[in-house]
Coordinates of C-alpha atoms in Angstrom, one line a residue:
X1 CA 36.1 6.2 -15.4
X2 CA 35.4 2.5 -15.5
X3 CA 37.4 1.9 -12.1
X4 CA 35.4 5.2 -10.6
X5 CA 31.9 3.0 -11.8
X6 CA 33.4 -0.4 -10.3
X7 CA 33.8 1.1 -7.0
X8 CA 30.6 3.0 -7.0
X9 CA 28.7 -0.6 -7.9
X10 CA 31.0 -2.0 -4.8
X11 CA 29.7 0.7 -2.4
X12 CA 26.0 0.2 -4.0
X13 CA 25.8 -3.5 -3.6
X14 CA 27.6 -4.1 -0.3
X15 CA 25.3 -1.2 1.3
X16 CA 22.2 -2.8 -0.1
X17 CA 22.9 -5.9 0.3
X18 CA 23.5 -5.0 4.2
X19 CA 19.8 -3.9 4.1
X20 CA 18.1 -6.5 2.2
X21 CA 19.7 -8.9 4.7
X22 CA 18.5 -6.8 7.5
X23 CA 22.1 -5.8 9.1
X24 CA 21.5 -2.2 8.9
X25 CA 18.9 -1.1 10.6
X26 CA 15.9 1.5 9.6
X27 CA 17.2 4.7 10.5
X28 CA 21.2 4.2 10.5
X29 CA 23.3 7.0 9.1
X30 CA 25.2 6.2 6.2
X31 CA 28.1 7.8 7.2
X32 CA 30.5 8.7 4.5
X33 CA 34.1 8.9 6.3
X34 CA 32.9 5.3 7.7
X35 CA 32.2 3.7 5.0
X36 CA 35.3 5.3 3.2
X37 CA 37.5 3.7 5.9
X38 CA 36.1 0.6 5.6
X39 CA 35.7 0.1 2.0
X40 CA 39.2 2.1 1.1
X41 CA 37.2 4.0 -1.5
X42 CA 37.3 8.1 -2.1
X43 CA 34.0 9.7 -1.3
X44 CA 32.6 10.5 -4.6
X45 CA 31.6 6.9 -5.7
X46 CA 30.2 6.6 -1.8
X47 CA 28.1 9.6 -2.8
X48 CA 26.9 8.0 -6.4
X49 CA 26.2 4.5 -4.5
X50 CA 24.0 6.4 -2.0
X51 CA 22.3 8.4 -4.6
X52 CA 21.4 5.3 -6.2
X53 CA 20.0 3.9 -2.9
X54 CA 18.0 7.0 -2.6
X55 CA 16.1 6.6 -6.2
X56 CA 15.4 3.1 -5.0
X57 CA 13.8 4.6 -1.9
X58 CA 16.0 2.5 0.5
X59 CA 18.0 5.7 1.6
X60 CA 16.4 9.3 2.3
X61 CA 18.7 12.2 2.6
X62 CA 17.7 14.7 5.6
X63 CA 19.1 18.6 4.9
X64 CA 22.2 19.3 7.0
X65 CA 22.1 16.2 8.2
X66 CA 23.1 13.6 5.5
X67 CA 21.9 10.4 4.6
X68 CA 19.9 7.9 6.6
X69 CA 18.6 4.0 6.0
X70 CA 14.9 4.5 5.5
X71 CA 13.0 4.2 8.6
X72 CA 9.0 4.8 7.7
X73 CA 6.8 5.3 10.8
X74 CA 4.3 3.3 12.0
X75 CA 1.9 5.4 11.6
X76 CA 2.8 5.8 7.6
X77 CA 3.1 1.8 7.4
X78 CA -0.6 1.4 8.7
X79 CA -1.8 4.5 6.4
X80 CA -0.4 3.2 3.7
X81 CA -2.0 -0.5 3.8
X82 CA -5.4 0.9 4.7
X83 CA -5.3 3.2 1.5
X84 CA -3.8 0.1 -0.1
X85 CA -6.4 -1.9 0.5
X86 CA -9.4 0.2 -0.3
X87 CA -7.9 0.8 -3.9
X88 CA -7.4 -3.2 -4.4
X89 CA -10.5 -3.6 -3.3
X90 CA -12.5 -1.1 -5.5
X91 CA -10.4 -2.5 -8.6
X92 CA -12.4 -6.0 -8.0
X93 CA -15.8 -5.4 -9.6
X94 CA -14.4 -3.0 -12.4
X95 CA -11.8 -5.5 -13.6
X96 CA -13.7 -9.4 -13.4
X97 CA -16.1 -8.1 -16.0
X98 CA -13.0 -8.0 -18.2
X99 CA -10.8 -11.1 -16.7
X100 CA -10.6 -13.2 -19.6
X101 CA -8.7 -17.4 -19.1
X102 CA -5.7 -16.0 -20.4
X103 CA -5.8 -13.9 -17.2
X104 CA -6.1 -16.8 -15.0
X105 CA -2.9 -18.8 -16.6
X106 CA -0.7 -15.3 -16.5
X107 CA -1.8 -15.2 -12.5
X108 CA -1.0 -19.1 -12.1
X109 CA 2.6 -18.5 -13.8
X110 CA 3.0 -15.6 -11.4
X111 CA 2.4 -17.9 -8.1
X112 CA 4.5 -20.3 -9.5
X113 CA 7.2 -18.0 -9.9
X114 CA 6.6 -16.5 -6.3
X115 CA 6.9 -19.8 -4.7
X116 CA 10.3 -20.5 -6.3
X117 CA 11.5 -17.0 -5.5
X118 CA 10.4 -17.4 -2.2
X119 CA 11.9 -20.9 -2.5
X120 CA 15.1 -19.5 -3.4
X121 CA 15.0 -16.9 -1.0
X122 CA 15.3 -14.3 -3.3
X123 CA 13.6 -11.5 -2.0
X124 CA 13.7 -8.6 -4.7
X125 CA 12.3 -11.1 -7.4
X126 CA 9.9 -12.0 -4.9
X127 CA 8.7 -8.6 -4.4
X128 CA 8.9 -7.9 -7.9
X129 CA 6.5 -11.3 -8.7
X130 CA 4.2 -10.1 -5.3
X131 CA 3.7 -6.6 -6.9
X132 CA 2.9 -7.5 -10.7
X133 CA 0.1 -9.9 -8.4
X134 CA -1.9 -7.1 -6.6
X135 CA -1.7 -4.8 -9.5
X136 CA -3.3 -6.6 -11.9
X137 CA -6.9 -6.2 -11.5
X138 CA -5.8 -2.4 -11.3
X139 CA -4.9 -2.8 -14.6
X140 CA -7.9 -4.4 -15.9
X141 CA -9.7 -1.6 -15.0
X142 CA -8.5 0.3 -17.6
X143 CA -8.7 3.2 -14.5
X144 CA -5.1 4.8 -15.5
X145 CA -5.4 7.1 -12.8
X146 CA -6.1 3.8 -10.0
X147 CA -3.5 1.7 -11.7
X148 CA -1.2 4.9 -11.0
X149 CA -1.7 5.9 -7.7
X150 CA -1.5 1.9 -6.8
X151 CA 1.6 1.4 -8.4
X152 CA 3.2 4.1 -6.4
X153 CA 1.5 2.9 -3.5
X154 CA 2.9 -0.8 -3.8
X155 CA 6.6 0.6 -4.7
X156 CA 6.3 2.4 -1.5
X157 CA 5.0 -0.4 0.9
X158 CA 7.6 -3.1 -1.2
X159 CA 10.1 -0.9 0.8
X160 CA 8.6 -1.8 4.0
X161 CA 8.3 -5.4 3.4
X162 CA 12.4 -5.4 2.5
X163 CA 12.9 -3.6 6.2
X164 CA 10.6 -5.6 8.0
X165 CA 8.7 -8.4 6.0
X166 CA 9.2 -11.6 7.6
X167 CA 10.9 -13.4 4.1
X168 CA 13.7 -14.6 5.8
X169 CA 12.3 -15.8 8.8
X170 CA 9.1 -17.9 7.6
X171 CA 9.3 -21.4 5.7
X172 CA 7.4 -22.0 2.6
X173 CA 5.0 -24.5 4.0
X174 CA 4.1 -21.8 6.5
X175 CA 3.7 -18.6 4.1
X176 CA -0.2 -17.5 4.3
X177 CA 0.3 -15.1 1.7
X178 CA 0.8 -17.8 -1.3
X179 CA -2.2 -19.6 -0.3
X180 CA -4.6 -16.5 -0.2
X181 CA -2.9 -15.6 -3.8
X182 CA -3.9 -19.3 -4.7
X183 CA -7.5 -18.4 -3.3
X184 CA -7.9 -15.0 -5.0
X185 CA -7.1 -16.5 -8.2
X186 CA -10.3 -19.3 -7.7
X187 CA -12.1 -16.3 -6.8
X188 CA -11.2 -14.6 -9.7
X189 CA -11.9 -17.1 -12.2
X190 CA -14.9 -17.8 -10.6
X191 CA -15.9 -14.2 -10.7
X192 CA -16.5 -13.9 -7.0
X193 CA -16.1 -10.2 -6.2
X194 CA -17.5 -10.0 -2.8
X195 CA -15.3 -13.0 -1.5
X196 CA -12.3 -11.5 -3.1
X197 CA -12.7 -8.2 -1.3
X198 CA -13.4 -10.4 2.2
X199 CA -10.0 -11.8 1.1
X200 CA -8.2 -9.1 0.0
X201 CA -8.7 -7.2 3.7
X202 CA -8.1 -10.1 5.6
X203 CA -4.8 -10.7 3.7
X204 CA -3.5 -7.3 3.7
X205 CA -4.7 -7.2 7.1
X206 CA -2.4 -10.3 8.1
X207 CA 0.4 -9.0 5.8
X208 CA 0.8 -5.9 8.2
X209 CA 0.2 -7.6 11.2
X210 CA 3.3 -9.9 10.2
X211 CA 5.5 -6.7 9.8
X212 CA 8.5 -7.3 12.1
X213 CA 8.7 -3.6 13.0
X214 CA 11.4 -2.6 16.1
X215 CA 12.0 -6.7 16.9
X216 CA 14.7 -7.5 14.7
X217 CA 18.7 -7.3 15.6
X218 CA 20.9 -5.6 13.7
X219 CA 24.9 -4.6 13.4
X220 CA 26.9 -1.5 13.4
X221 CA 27.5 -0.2 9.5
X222 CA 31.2 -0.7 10.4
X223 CA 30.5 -4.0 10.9
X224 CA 28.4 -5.0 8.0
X225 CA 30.5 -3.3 5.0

């Protein structure tokens, strides 16, 4: 049992490590005799690994078909952000009536924290950090049902950024996002709501604009595993 779990954690991380490093690209078949070859495992951990992958979102399995590298459209992408966008910014004058200086501090840790993930090059506490950022005013709402839909909304586009954000290609000096977060949070403690919404839509504008979407390179699973 325990060597059955190692091997399923080996076919887990090496496959998602592939696509947080962007050497599989959107759309590649996970093919399960390939990867068996490759990684000398039997096909049942393979099958775990993916399932894994799948709950994650960064695998979707198509019937008959098996299981593919998620590869949104860009039509989805762009719906997505737009609905993104009008949620964040109808949070902002139900949540600075309740901002309190505590609020400001927890936001000030969390761009810390981004910067040195960022820093670091560590893109899934990154994304964690960027998330737990554009949620918040959701959440001093109090509005469970926007805080819901929003959350699923940001664990969906967090999947695109991981395909086709451009993390690993941008230096911190040059990262536009950290400085509007540093701006929103003036806003915020200065209770500026219609600023914040200028900002918001101009950042998650810029944000999808930066989307590297059918101009990077990638490998061949056989050569990535």
């Amino acid at each position: 049992m325990n060597k059955r779990k190692s091997m399923e954690q080996v076919v887990y991380e090496r496959i998602k490590m592939a696509i947080l490093a962007r050497e599989i690209a959107p759309g590649t078949q996970l093919v399960e005799n390939t990867i068996s070859d490759k990684l000398k495992v039997s096909r049942t951990p393979i099958r775990n690994a993916i399932k894994k992958l799948q709950e994650e979102g960064l695998v979707t399995m198509v019937p008959n078909r098996g299981a593919f590298v998620m590869q949104p459209t860009r039509a989805e992408i762009m719906q997505a952000f737009e609905f993104r966008t009008e949620l964040e910014c109808m949070a902002v004058p139900l949540a600075l009536q309740h901002v309190t200086k505590q609020d400001i501090v927890e936001l000030q840790e969390m761009m810390i924290g981004e910067r040195e993930a960022y820093k670091e090059k560590d893109i899934l506490t990154y994304i964690k950090i960027n998330k737990a950022f554009h949620l918040f005013l959701a959440k001093r709402t109090g509005n469970k049902f926007l805080i819901e839909t929003l959350d699923t909304l940001l664990r969906k586009i967090n999947i695109y950024l991981i395909l086709y954000g451009v993390f690993n290609y941008v230096s911190l000096d040059e990262v536009t996002n950290l400085q509007d977060h540093e701006r929103m949070v003036a806003f915020i403690e200065q209770k500026e709501g219609e600023a914040l919404q200028y900002l918001i839509r101009k950042h998650l504008q810029t944000s999808l604009h930066e989307l590297e979407i059918n101009k990077l390179q990638y490998k061949a699973l056989e050569d990535v595993l």
